[in-house]
Coordinates of C-alpha atoms in Angstrom, one line a residue:
V1 CA 0.0 0.0 0.0
Y2 CA 2.8 2.4 0.9
K3 CA 5.3 1.4 -1.9
R4 CA 5.1 4.8 -3.7
Q5 CA 5.5 6.8 -0.6
D6 CA 8.6 4.8 0.4
L7 CA 10.2 5.7 -2.9
I8 CA 10.3 9.4 -2.0
P9 CA 13.6 10.4 -0.3
G10 CA 13.1 11.9 3.1
F11 CA 9.4 11.1 3.2
R12 CA 7.9 9.8 6.4
L13 CA 4.4 8.5 6.7
L14 CA 3.2 9.3 10.2
G15 CA 0.9 6.7 11.8
R16 CA 1.5 3.9 9.3
N17 CA -1.0 1.0 9.3
G18 CA -3.6 2.9 11.4
S19 CA -1.4 3.2 14.5
W20 CA -0.9 6.5 16.3
E21 CA 2.6 7.9 16.1
Q22 CA 4.5 10.9 17.5
A23 CA 7.4 12.6 15.9
P24 CA 9.5 15.8 16.6
V25 CA 9.9 18.6 14.0
R26 CA 13.5 19.9 14.1
R27 CA 15.4 22.7 12.5
D28 CA 19.2 23.0 12.8
G29 CA 19.1 20.3 15.4
E30 CA 16.6 22.1 17.6
T31 CA 13.1 20.6 18.3
L32 CA 10.4 23.1 17.5
L33 CA 7.2 21.1 18.1
H34 CA 5.9 17.5 18.0
L35 CA 3.4 16.0 15.5
L36 CA 0.9 13.4 16.4
G37 CA -0.5 11.5 13.4
W38 CA -2.6 8.6 12.2
S39 CA -2.9 7.2 8.6
F40 CA -5.5 5.0 6.9
P41 CA -4.7 1.3 7.1
A42 CA -6.9 0.8 4.0
R43 CA -8.7 2.8 1.4
L44 CA -11.8 3.2 3.6
H45 CA -12.1 3.3 7.4
R46 CA -15.5 3.4 9.0
S47 CA -14.6 3.8 12.7
S48 CA -13.0 6.7 14.5
P49 CA -9.2 6.8 14.4
L50 CA -9.3 7.3 18.2
E51 CA -10.5 3.7 18.5
S52 CA -7.4 2.4 16.7
G53 CA -5.4 2.1 19.9
P54 CA -3.8 4.2 22.6
L55 CA -2.2 7.5 21.8
P56 CA 1.5 8.0 22.7
T57 CA 2.2 9.8 25.9
P58 CA 2.5 13.6 25.2
P59 CA 6.0 15.0 25.5
D60 CA 6.9 16.9 28.7
D61 CA 9.3 19.4 27.2
G62 CA 6.6 22.2 27.0
L63 CA 6.7 22.3 23.2
P64 CA 3.5 22.4 21.1
L65 CA 1.9 19.1 20.1
I66 CA 0.0 19.2 16.8
G67 CA -2.3 16.5 15.6
V68 CA -2.5 15.7 11.8
M69 CA -4.8 13.2 10.1
H70 CA -7.2 12.7 7.2
C71 CA -10.7 12.2 8.6
D72 CA -14.4 13.2 8.4
L73 CA -15.0 15.6 11.2
D74 CA -18.4 14.9 12.8
G75 CA -19.3 12.8 9.8
S76 CA -21.3 10.0 11.5
G77 CA -21.4 6.8 9.4
S78 CA -18.8 8.1 7.0
P79 CA -16.4 5.6 5.4
Y80 CA -13.6 8.2 5.7
A81 CA -12.6 7.9 9.4
P82 CA -15.4 9.7 11.2
V83 CA -14.3 11.4 14.4
K84 CA -16.2 13.8 16.7
R85 CA -14.9 17.3 17.3
A86 CA -15.6 17.0 21.0
D87 CA -13.4 13.9 21.2
L88 CA -10.5 15.8 19.6
E89 CA -11.0 18.8 21.9
R90 CA -10.7 16.6 25.0
L91 CA -7.2 15.4 24.1
P92 CA -4.1 17.2 25.4
V93 CA -3.2 18.5 21.9
D94 CA -2.5 22.1 21.0
G95 CA -4.2 22.0 17.6
W96 CA -5.6 19.7 15.0
F97 CA -4.8 20.1 11.3
L98 CA -7.1 17.9 9.2
G99 CA -7.4 16.7 5.6
H100 CA -10.5 15.5 3.7
V101 CA -12.7 18.6 3.0
H102 CA -11.2 20.9 0.4
K103 CA -12.7 24.1 1.8
P104 CA -10.3 25.6 4.5
S105 CA -11.7 26.0 8.0
E106 CA -11.4 29.2 10.1
L107 CA -8.2 28.4 12.0
D108 CA -7.5 31.7 13.8
Q109 CA -8.4 30.3 17.3
A110 CA -5.9 30.0 20.1
R111 CA -6.3 26.2 19.8
P112 CA -7.0 25.7 16.0
L113 CA -9.0 22.7 14.9
G114 CA -10.2 22.1 11.4
Y115 CA -9.4 21.5 7.7
L116 CA -6.4 23.0 6.0
G117 CA -8.2 22.7 2.7
S118 CA -6.7 22.0 -0.8
L119 CA -3.9 24.1 -2.2
V120 CA -6.2 25.2 -5.0
G121 CA -9.9 25.0 -5.6
L122 CA -10.3 21.8 -7.7
D123 CA -13.7 22.6 -9.1
P124 CA -16.0 25.7 -9.2
T125 CA -17.8 24.8 -6.0
E126 CA -14.5 25.2 -4.0
T127 CA -14.7 29.0 -3.8
G128 CA -12.6 31.5 -1.9
R129 CA -9.1 31.5 -0.7
H130 CA -6.8 28.5 -1.1
G131 CA -3.2 27.9 -0.4
P132 CA -0.7 26.6 2.2
W133 CA -0.6 27.7 5.8
L134 CA 2.2 29.3 7.7
L135 CA 2.5 28.1 11.3
S136 CA 4.4 30.4 13.7
V137 CA 5.4 28.9 17.0
A138 CA 6.2 31.1 20.0
P139 CA 6.4 30.2 23.7
G140 CA 2.9 29.5 24.8
A141 CA 1.2 30.5 21.5
L142 CA 0.6 29.3 18.0
S143 CA -0.5 31.4 15.1
L144 CA -1.6 30.4 11.6
E145 CA -1.7 32.4 8.4
Q146 CA -3.0 31.1 5.1
V147 CA -0.9 32.2 2.1
P148 CA -3.1 32.7 -1.0
L149 CA -0.7 31.1 -3.5
A150 CA -3.4 29.4 -5.6
P151 CA -3.0 30.5 -9.3
L152 CA -6.7 29.9 -9.9
R153 CA -9.6 31.1 -7.7
W154 CA -13.3 30.3 -7.9
E155 CA -16.0 32.7 -6.9
E156 CA -19.8 32.9 -7.1
V157 CA -21.4 36.1 -8.3
G158 CA -25.0 37.0 -7.8
L159 CA -26.7 39.1 -10.5
D160 CA -30.1 40.5 -9.7
L161 CA -32.2 40.9 -12.8
S162 CA -35.0 42.8 -11.1
G163 CA -33.7 46.2 -12.2
L164 CA -33.0 45.3 -15.9
A165 CA -35.3 46.6 -18.6
G166 CA -34.6 43.7 -21.0
P167 CA -32.2 40.9 -21.8
E168 CA -30.1 43.2 -24.0
E169 CA -28.7 44.7 -20.7
L170 CA -27.4 41.3 -19.4
Q171 CA -23.9 41.4 -20.8
E172 CA -23.1 44.9 -19.4
A173 CA -24.6 43.9 -16.0
M174 CA -22.5 40.8 -16.0
I175 CA -19.2 42.6 -16.7
G176 CA -20.2 45.1 -14.0
G177 CA -20.7 42.3 -11.5
L178 CA -17.2 40.9 -12.3
R179 CA -15.6 44.3 -11.9
A180 CA -17.4 44.7 -8.6
L181 CA -16.0 41.3 -7.5
H182 CA -12.5 42.5 -8.3
E183 CA -12.9 45.6 -6.2
R184 CA -14.2 43.4 -3.3
L185 CA -11.3 40.9 -3.5
G186 CA -8.6 43.6 -3.7
P187 CA -5.3 42.3 -2.3
I188 CA -6.8 39.0 -1.0
V189 CA -6.9 37.7 -4.5
G190 CA -3.3 36.8 -3.7
E191 CA -1.3 35.1 -6.4
A192 CA -4.3 34.2 -8.5
R193 CA -3.8 34.9 -12.2
A194 CA -7.4 33.8 -13.1
V195 CA -10.7 34.0 -11.3
G196 CA -13.5 31.7 -12.6
C197 CA -17.0 32.9 -11.7
R198 CA -20.2 31.0 -11.5
V199 CA -22.9 33.6 -12.0
R200 CA -26.2 33.1 -10.3
L201 CA -29.1 35.0 -11.7
V202 CA -31.7 36.0 -9.1
G203 CA -34.6 38.4 -8.7
S204 CA -37.9 38.6 -10.6
T205 CA -38.0 39.5 -14.3
T206 CA -40.4 39.5 -17.2
F207 CA -37.8 37.7 -19.4
S208 CA -37.0 35.0 -16.9
T209 CA -37.0 32.2 -19.6
E210 CA -34.3 34.0 -21.7
P211 CA -31.3 35.0 -19.6
R212 CA -29.2 31.9 -19.7
T213 CA -29.9 31.2 -23.3
R214 CA -29.0 34.7 -24.3
L215 CA -25.8 34.6 -22.2
D216 CA -24.8 31.3 -23.8
Q217 CA -25.3 32.9 -27.3
E218 CA -23.2 35.9 -26.4
G219 CA -20.1 33.7 -26.1
A220 CA -17.8 33.2 -23.1
E221 CA -15.1 35.4 -24.7
K222 CA -17.4 38.5 -24.3
L223 CA -18.0 37.7 -20.6
A224 CA -14.3 38.0 -19.6
F225 CA -11.9 40.8 -18.9
T226 CA -8.5 41.3 -17.4
Q227 CA -7.9 43.7 -14.5
D228 CA -4.6 44.3 -12.8
D229 CA -3.2 41.2 -14.6
V230 CA -6.0 39.0 -13.3
L231 CA -8.3 37.3 -15.8
Y232 CA -12.0 37.1 -14.8
F233 CA -14.1 34.7 -16.7
V234 CA -17.6 33.2 -16.5
E235 CA -17.5 29.4 -15.9
K236 CA -21.3 28.9 -15.8
V237 CA -24.5 30.7 -15.5
V238 CA -27.1 29.4 -13.1
D239 CA -30.6 30.8 -13.6
D240 CA -32.4 31.1 -10.2
S241 CA -34.4 34.1 -11.3
V242 CA -38.2 33.9 -11.1
P243 CA -40.9 35.3 -13.5
A244 CA -42.5 38.5 -12.5
L245 CA -46.1 37.3 -12.0
D246 CA -49.1 38.9 -10.2
L247 CA -49.8 36.1 -7.8
E248 CA -52.8 37.7 -6.2
R249 CA -54.6 38.1 -9.5
I250 CA -53.8 34.6 -10.6
A251 CA -54.8 33.1 -7.3
A252 CA -58.3 34.6 -7.7
G253 CA -59.1 32.0 -10.4
D254 CA -60.4 28.4 -10.1
D255 CA -57.9 26.6 -12.3
P256 CA -54.6 24.7 -11.6
P257 CA -52.5 27.9 -11.9
A258 CA -54.7 29.5 -9.3
L259 CA -54.2 26.6 -6.9
L260 CA -50.4 26.8 -7.4
A261 CA -50.5 30.6 -7.0
R262 CA -52.3 30.3 -3.6
R263 CA -49.6 27.8 -2.4
L264 CA -46.9 30.2 -3.5
L265 CA -48.6 33.1 -1.6
G266 CA -48.6 30.9 1.4
L267 CA -44.9 30.2 1.1
R268 CA -44.1 33.9 0.6
G269 CA -46.2 34.7 3.7
G270 CA -44.4 32.3 6.0
G271 CA -47.0 29.5 5.8
E272 CA -47.1 26.1 4.1
T273 CA -45.1 24.5 7.1
D274 CA -46.2 21.0 6.2
L275 CA -45.0 21.4 2.6
L276 CA -41.7 22.8 4.0
R277 CA -41.2 19.8 6.3
K278 CA -41.8 17.3 3.5
A279 CA -39.5 19.1 1.2
G280 CA -36.8 19.4 3.9
R281 CA -36.9 15.7 4.6
A282 CA -36.6 14.9 0.9
L283 CA -33.7 17.3 0.5
D284 CA -32.0 15.9 3.6
R285 CA -32.2 12.4 2.2
A286 CA -30.6 13.5 -1.0
A287 CA -27.9 15.5 0.8
S288 CA -27.0 12.5 3.0
A289 CA -25.7 10.5 0.0
P290 CA -21.9 10.1 0.2
W291 CA -21.3 11.8 -3.2
W292 CA -23.1 14.9 -2.0
Q293 CA -21.5 14.9 1.5
Q294 CA -18.1 15.1 0.0
L295 CA -18.9 18.6 -1.5
G296 CA -18.9 19.9 2.1
G297 CA -21.9 22.2 1.6
A298 CA -23.8 23.8 4.4
A299 CA -27.1 22.2 5.6
L300 CA -30.3 23.6 4.2
D301 CA -32.2 25.6 6.8
E302 CA -35.9 26.4 6.6
D303 CA -35.4 29.7 4.9
R304 CA -33.3 28.1 2.1
V305 CA -35.8 25.3 1.6
R306 CA -38.6 27.9 1.4
E307 CA -36.5 29.9 -1.1
L308 CA -35.9 26.8 -3.3
L309 CA -39.6 25.8 -3.3
F310 CA -40.8 29.3 -4.1
A311 CA -38.4 29.6 -7.1
A312 CA -39.3 26.2 -8.5
G313 CA -43.0 27.0 -8.0
M314 CA -42.8 30.3 -9.8
R315 CA -41.1 28.7 -12.8
A316 CA -43.7 25.9 -12.8
L317 CA -46.5 28.5 -12.7
A318 CA -45.0 30.5 -15.6
E319 CA -44.9 27.3 -17.6
L320 CA -48.5 26.4 -16.7
L321 CA -49.6 29.9 -17.8
R322 CA -47.6 29.5 -21.1
Q323 CA -49.4 26.3 -21.9
A324 CA -52.9 27.4 -20.9
P325 CA -55.2 28.1 -23.8
A326 CA -56.3 31.7 -24.3
S327 CA -59.6 32.4 -22.6
G328 CA -60.3 36.0 -23.1
P329 CA -63.3 37.4 -25.2
G330 CA -63.0 36.5 -28.8
E331 CA -59.9 34.3 -28.2
G332 CA -59.4 30.6 -28.6
G333 CA -62.7 29.0 -29.8
A334 CA -66.4 29.6 -30.0

């Protein structure tokens, strides 16, 4: 299993075969700190690494002890070494630097515990800062600083269509959104030479069925620009906008669109709690699948479920109205 690692000169696998191991980190012959580590004994490991055996006795030289391992923090039932945060916090360790989730954790606490993240965002969902961490060790204190060396950065940009008069204004609004992103990032863009943007269209609009199609037709080369030697480009457009519909007027009818409009008014007004519970359970079941868990997304709260239901319902209502036969005087039949 470890043949490739063993071929690397100077490489040491800490915690080989799923056994806890401790090792000093030295510079110029002086010990600076100690590492405590554990490594997978096989490709999958369904129990907590803390159940793999006793941990070595902590050193008594007063130097920091840092734990390092690949695991699924608070990932109950995970095949990737699930371990509880509370169990790690109880151990006499000065900090835990973990691998598995690609999004870096906030590690600015006095006793840091979390994921270091990947050195670069590996897909467009891995937004924000990425890069190595610089650990500074002083008597009685540790400090961590992430160094943004990733050459490619991913971001999500929201574009509200509510104020646009027509789809012909989309391209200009898009470029404006990317320039505003550059202003917000400023120096924290780090060493990134390119920023890929997933643009999310939101708001209500009378041309809600057109935006993504029109943007695709414009061509990606028109939705990119370079500012301060950084290339900003659009990776994908996600249309979460909703059609501008008069729900109260539609709900006054007695047809299927009216029934749906009344449910949407209930959602908008804070009601439809039973529908929210059913939708929340269905979304939780989908999110619990291992292939979704690995994305590391935040759990859906009630507000987000309500938002998703309302947007889907508004698009369904617009499609129902589009398909409905004309019923006005002199229209559609005798």
